[in-house]
PDB file of C-alpha atoms in Angstrom:
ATOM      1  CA  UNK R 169      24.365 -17.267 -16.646  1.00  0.00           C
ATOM      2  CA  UNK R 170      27.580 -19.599 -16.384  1.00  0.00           C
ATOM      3  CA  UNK R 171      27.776 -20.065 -19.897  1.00  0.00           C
ATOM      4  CA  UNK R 172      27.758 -16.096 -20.790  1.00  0.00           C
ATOM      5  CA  UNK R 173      30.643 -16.081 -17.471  1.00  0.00           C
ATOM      6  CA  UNK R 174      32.845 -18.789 -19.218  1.00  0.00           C
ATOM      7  CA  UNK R 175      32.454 -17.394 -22.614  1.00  0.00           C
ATOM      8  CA  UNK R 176      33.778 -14.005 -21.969  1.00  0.00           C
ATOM      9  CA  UNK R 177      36.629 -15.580 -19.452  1.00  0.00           C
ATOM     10  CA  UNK R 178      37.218 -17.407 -22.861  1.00  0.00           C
ATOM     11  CA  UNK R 179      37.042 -14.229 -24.993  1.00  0.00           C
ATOM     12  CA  UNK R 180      39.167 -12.282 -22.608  1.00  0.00           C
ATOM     13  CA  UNK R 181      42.068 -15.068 -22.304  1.00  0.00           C
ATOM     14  CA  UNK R 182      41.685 -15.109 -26.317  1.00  0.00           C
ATOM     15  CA  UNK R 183      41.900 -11.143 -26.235  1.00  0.00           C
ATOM     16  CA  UNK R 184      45.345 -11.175 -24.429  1.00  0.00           C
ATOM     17  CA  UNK R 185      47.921 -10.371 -27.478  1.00  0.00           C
ATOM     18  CA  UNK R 186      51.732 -10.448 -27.590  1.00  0.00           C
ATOM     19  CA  UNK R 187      53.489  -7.576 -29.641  1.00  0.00           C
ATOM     20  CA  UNK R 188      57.154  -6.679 -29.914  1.00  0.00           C
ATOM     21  CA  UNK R 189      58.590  -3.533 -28.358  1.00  0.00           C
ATOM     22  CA  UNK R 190      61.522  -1.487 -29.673  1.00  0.00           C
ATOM     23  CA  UNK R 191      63.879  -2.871 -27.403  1.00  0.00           C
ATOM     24  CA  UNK R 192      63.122  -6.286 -28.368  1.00  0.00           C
ATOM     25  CA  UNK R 193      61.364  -7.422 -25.585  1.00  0.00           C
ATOM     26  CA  UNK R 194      57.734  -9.073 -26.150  1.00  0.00           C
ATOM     27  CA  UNK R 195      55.194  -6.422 -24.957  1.00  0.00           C
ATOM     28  CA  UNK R 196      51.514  -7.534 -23.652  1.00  0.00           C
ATOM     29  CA  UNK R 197      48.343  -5.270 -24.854  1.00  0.00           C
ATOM     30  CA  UNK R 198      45.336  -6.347 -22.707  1.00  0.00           C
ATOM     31  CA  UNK R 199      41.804  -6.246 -24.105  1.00  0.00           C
ATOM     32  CA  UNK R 200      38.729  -5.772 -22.058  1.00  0.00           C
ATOM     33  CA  UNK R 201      35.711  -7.589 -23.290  1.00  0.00           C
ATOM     34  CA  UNK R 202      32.779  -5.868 -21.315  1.00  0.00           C
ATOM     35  CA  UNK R 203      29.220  -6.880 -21.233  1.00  0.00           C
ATOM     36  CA  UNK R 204      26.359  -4.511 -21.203  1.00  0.00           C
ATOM     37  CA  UNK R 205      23.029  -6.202 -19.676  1.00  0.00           C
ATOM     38  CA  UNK R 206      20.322  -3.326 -19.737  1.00  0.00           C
ATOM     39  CA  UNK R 207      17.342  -3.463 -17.208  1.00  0.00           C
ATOM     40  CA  UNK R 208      13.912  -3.978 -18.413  1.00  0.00           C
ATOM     41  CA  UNK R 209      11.497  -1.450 -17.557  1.00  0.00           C
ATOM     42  CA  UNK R 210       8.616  -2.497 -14.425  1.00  0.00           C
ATOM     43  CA  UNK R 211       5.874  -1.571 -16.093  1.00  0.00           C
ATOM     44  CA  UNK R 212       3.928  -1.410 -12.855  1.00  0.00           C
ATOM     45  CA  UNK R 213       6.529   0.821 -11.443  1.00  0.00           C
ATOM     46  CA  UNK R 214       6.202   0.843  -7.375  1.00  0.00           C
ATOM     47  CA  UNK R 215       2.407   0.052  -7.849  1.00  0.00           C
ATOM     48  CA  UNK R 216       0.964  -2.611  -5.649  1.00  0.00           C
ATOM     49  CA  UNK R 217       0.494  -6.031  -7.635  1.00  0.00           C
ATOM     50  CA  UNK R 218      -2.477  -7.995  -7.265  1.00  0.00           C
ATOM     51  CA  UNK R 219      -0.395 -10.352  -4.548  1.00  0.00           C
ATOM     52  CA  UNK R 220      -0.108  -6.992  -2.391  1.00  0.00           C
ATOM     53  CA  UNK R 221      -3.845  -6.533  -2.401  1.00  0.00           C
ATOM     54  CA  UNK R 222      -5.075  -8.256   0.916  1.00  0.00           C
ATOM     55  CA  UNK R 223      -8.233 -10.231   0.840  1.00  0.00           C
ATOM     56  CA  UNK R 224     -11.008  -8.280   3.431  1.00  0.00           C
ATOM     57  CA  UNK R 225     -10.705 -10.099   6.756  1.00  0.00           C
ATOM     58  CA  UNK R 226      -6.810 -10.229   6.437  1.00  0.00           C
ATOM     59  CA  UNK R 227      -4.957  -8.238   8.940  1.00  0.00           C
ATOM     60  CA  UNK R 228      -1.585  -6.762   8.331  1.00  0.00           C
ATOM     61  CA  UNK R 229       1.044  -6.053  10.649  1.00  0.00           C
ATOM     62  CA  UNK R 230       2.760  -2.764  10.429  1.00  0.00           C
ATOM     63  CA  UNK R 231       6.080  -3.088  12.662  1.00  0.00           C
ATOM     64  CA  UNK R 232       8.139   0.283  13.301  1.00  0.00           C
ATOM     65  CA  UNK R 233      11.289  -0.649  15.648  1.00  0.00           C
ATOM     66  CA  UNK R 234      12.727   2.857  15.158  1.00  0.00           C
ATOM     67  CA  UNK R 235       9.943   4.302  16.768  1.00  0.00           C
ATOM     68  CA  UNK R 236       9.028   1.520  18.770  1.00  0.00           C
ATOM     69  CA  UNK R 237       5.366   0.961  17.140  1.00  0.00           C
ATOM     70  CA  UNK R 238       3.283  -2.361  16.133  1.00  0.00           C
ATOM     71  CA  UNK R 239       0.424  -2.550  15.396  1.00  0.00           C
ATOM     72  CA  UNK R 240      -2.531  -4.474  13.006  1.00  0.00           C
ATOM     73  CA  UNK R 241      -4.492  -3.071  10.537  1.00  0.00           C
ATOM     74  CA  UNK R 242      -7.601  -5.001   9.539  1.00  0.00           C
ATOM     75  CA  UNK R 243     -10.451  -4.223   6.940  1.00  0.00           C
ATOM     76  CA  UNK R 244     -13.586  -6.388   8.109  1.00  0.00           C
ATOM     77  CA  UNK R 245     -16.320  -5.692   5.907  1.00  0.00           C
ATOM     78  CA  UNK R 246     -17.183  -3.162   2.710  1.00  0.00           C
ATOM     79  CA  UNK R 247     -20.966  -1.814   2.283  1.00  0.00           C
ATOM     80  CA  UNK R 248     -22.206  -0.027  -0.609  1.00  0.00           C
ATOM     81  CA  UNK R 249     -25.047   1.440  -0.307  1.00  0.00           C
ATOM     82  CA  UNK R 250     -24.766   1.737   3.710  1.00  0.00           C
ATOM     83  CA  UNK R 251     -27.867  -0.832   4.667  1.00  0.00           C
ATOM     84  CA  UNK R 252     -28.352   1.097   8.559  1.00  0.00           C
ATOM     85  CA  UNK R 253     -30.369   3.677   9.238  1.00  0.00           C
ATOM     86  CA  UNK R 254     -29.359   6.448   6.569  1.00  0.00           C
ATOM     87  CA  UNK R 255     -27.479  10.021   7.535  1.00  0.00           C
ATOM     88  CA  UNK R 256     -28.562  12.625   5.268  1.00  0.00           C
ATOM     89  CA  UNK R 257     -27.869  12.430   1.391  1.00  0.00           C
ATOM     90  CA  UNK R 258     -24.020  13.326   0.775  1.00  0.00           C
ATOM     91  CA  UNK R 259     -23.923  17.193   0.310  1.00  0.00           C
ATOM     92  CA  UNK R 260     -22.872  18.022  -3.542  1.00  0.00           C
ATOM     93  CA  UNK R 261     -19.611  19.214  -2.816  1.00  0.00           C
ATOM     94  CA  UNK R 262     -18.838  15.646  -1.325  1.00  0.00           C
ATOM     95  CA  UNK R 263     -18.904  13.879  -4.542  1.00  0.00           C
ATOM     96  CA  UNK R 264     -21.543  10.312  -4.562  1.00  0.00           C
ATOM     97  CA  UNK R 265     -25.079  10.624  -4.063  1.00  0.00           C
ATOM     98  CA  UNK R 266     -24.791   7.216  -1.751  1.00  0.00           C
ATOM     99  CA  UNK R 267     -23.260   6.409   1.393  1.00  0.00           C
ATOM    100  CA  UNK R 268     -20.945   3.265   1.550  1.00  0.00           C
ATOM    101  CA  UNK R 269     -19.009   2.104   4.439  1.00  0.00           C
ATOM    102  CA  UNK R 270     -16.417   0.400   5.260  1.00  0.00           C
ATOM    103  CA  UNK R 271     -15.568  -1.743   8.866  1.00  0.00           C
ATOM    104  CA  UNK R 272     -12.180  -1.384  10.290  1.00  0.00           C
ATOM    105  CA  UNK R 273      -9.956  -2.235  13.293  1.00  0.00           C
ATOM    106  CA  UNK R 274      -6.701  -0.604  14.247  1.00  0.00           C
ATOM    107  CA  UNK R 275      -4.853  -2.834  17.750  1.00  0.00           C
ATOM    108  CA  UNK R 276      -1.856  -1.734  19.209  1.00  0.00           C
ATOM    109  CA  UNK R 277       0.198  -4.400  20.245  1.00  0.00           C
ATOM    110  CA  UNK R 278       3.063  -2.852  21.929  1.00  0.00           C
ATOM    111  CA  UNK R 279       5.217   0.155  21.922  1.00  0.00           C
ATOM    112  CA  UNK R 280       4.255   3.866  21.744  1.00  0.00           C
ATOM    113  CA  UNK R 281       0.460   5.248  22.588  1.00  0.00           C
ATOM    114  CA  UNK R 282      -0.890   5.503  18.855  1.00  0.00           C
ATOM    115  CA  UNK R 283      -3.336   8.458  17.851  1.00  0.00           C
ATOM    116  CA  UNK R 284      -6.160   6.537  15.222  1.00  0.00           C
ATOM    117  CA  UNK R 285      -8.228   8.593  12.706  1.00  0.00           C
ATOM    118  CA  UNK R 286     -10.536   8.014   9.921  1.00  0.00           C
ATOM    119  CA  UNK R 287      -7.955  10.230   7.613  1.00  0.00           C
ATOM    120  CA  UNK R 288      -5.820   7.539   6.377  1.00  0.00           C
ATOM    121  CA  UNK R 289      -8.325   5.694   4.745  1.00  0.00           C
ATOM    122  CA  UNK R 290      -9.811   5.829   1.360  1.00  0.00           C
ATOM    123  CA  UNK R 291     -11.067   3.982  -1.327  1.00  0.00           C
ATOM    124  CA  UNK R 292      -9.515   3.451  -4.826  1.00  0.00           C
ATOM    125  CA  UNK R 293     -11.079   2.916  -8.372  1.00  0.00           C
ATOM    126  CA  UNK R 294      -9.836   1.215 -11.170  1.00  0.00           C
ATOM    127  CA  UNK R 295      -9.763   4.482 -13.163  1.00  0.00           C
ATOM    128  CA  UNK R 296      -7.047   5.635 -10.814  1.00  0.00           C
ATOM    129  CA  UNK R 297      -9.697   8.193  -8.579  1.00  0.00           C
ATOM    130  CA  UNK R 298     -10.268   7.903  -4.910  1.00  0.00           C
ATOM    131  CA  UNK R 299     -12.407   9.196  -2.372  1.00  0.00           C
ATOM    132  CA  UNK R 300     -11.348  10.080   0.471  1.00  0.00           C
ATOM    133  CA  UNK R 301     -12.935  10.793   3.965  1.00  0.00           C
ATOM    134  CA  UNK R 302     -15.186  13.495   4.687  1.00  0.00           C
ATOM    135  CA  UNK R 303     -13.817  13.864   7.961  1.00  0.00           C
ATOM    136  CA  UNK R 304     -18.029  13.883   9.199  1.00  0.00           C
ATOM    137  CA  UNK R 305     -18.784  12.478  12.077  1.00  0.00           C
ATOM    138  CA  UNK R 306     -21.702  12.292  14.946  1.00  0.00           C
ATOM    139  CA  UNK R 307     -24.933  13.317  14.439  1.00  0.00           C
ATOM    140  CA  UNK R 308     -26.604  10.797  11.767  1.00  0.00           C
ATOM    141  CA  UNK R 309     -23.477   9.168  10.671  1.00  0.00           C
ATOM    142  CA  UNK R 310     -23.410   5.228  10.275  1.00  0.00           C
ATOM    143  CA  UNK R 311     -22.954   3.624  13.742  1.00  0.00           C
ATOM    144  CA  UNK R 312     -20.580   2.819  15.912  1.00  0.00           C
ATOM    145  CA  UNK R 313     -18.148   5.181  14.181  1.00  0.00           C
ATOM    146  CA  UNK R 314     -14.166   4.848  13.111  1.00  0.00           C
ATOM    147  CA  UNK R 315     -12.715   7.338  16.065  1.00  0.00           C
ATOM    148  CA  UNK R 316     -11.096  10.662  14.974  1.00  0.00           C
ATOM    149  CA  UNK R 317      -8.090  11.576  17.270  1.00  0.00           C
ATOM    150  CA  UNK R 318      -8.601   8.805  19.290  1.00  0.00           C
ATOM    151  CA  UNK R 319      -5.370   7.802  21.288  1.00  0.00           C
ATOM    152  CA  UNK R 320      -5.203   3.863  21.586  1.00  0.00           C
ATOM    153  CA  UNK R 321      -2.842   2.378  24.303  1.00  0.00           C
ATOM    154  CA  UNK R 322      -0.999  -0.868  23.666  1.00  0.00           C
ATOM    155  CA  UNK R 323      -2.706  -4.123  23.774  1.00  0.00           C
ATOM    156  CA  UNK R 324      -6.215  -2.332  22.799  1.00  0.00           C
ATOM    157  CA  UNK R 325      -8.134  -1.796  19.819  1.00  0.00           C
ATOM    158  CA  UNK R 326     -10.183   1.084  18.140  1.00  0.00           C
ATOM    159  CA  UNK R 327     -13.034  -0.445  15.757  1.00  0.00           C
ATOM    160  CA  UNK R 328     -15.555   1.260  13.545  1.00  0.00           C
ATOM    161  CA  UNK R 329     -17.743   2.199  10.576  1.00  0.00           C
ATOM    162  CA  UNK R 330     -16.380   4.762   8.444  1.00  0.00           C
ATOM    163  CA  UNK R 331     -18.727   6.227   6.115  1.00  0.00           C
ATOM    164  CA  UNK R 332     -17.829   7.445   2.026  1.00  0.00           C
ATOM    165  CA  UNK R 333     -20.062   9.803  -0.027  1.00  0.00           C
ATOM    166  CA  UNK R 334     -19.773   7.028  -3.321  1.00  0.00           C
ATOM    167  CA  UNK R 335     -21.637   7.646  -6.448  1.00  0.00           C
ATOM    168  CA  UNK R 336     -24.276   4.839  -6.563  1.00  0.00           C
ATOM    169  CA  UNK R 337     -23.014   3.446 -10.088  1.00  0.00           C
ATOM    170  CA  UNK R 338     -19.677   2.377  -9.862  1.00  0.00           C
ATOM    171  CA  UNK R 339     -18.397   0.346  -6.736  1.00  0.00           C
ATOM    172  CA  UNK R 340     -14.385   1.063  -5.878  1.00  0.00           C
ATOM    173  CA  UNK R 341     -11.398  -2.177  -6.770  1.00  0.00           C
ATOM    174  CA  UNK R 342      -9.605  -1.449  -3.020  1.00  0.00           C
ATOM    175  CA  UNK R 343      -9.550  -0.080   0.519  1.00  0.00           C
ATOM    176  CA  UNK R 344      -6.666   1.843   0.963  1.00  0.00           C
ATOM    177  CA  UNK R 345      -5.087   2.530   4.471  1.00  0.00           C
ATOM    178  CA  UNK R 346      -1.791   4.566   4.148  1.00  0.00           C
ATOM    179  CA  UNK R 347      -0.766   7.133   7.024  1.00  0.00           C
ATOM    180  CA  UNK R 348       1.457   9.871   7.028  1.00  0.00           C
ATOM    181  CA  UNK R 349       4.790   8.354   6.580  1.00  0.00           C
ATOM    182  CA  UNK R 350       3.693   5.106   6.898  1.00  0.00           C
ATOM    183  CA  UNK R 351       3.233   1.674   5.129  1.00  0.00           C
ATOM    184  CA  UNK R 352       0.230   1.284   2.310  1.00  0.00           C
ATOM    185  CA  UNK R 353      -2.175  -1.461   3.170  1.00  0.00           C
ATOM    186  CA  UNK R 354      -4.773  -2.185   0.735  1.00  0.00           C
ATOM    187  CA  UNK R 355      -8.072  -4.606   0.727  1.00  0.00           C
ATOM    188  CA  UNK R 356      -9.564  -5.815  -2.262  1.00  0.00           C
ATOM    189  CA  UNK R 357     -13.500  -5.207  -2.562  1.00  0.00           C
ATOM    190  CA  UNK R 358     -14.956  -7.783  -4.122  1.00  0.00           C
TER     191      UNK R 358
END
């Protein structure tokens, strides 16, 4: 990069020419040497990379300081098929004919009361389809559930199972956590 500087400070002090005038006096014409450097294209635009994708266990911390929120995001554990006691078959219009689960834990560390749901988490496939949540719950459901609505105070925790209608053949690349307005977390399922 300081050679491409020093060669066009040489090509510019080069590109300074003296002409005459019509009143005798020497007359200076300045020539600009300009440089166009064009941006290569990201080919993975804004997508995550594989160093984004977070190993299961890991937990991430999601800080907020305009709205005075942190908290930690954690996915423990992936399941496919769910190996509890079974809820019913997922219902046709669910998509899957399994249930898989995954194990998750949302702490507030300090701030703002938080409201916790099952909604902002999904799983992703490497053909680019998710599934998201069926927003189910109770009755036969795997056990303990993820809350829905639940409002979690700072320096507790909410921590559950939440359950995916998945079709039995194909098992998903990531665990996606992204709320409303807020940061993307991912897991990688191994």
């Amino acid at each position: 990069m300081r050679s491409r500087i020093a060669t066009c400070a040489a090509l510019l002090g080069a590109a300074t020419v003296t002409a005459c005038s019509s009143s005798g006096e020497p007359e200076k014409i300045r020539v600009t040497v300009t440089q166009t450097v064009t941006a290569q294209p990201n080919p993975q635009g804004t997508l995550a990379t594989a160093e984004d994708v977070l190993k299961m266990g890991t937990k991430k911390d999601i800080n907020d300081l305009e709205n005075d929120l942190h908290i930690t995001v954690q996915a423990l554990e992936y399941q496919q098929p769910y190996k509890g006691p079974q809820p019913g078959k997922p219902q046709g219009f669910q998509g899957g004919d399994t249930w898989a689960t995954a194990r998750v834990k949302v702490c507030n560390v300090q701030g703002i009361d938080v409201e916790v749901s099952q909604f902002p988490w999904s799983l992703s496939y490497e053909d680019g389809t998710s599934i998201e949540v069926t927003g189910s719950s109770g009755g036969d459901m795997p056990k303990p559930e993820f809350p829905m609505g639940k409002t979690v105070k700072p320096g507790r925790c909410a921590a559950g199972l939440i359950a995916f209608p998945v079709p039995s053949d194909s098992k998903p690349e990531r665990l996606v956590y992204e709320p409303e307005g807020g940061e993307l977390a991912e897991w990688s399922i191994g």
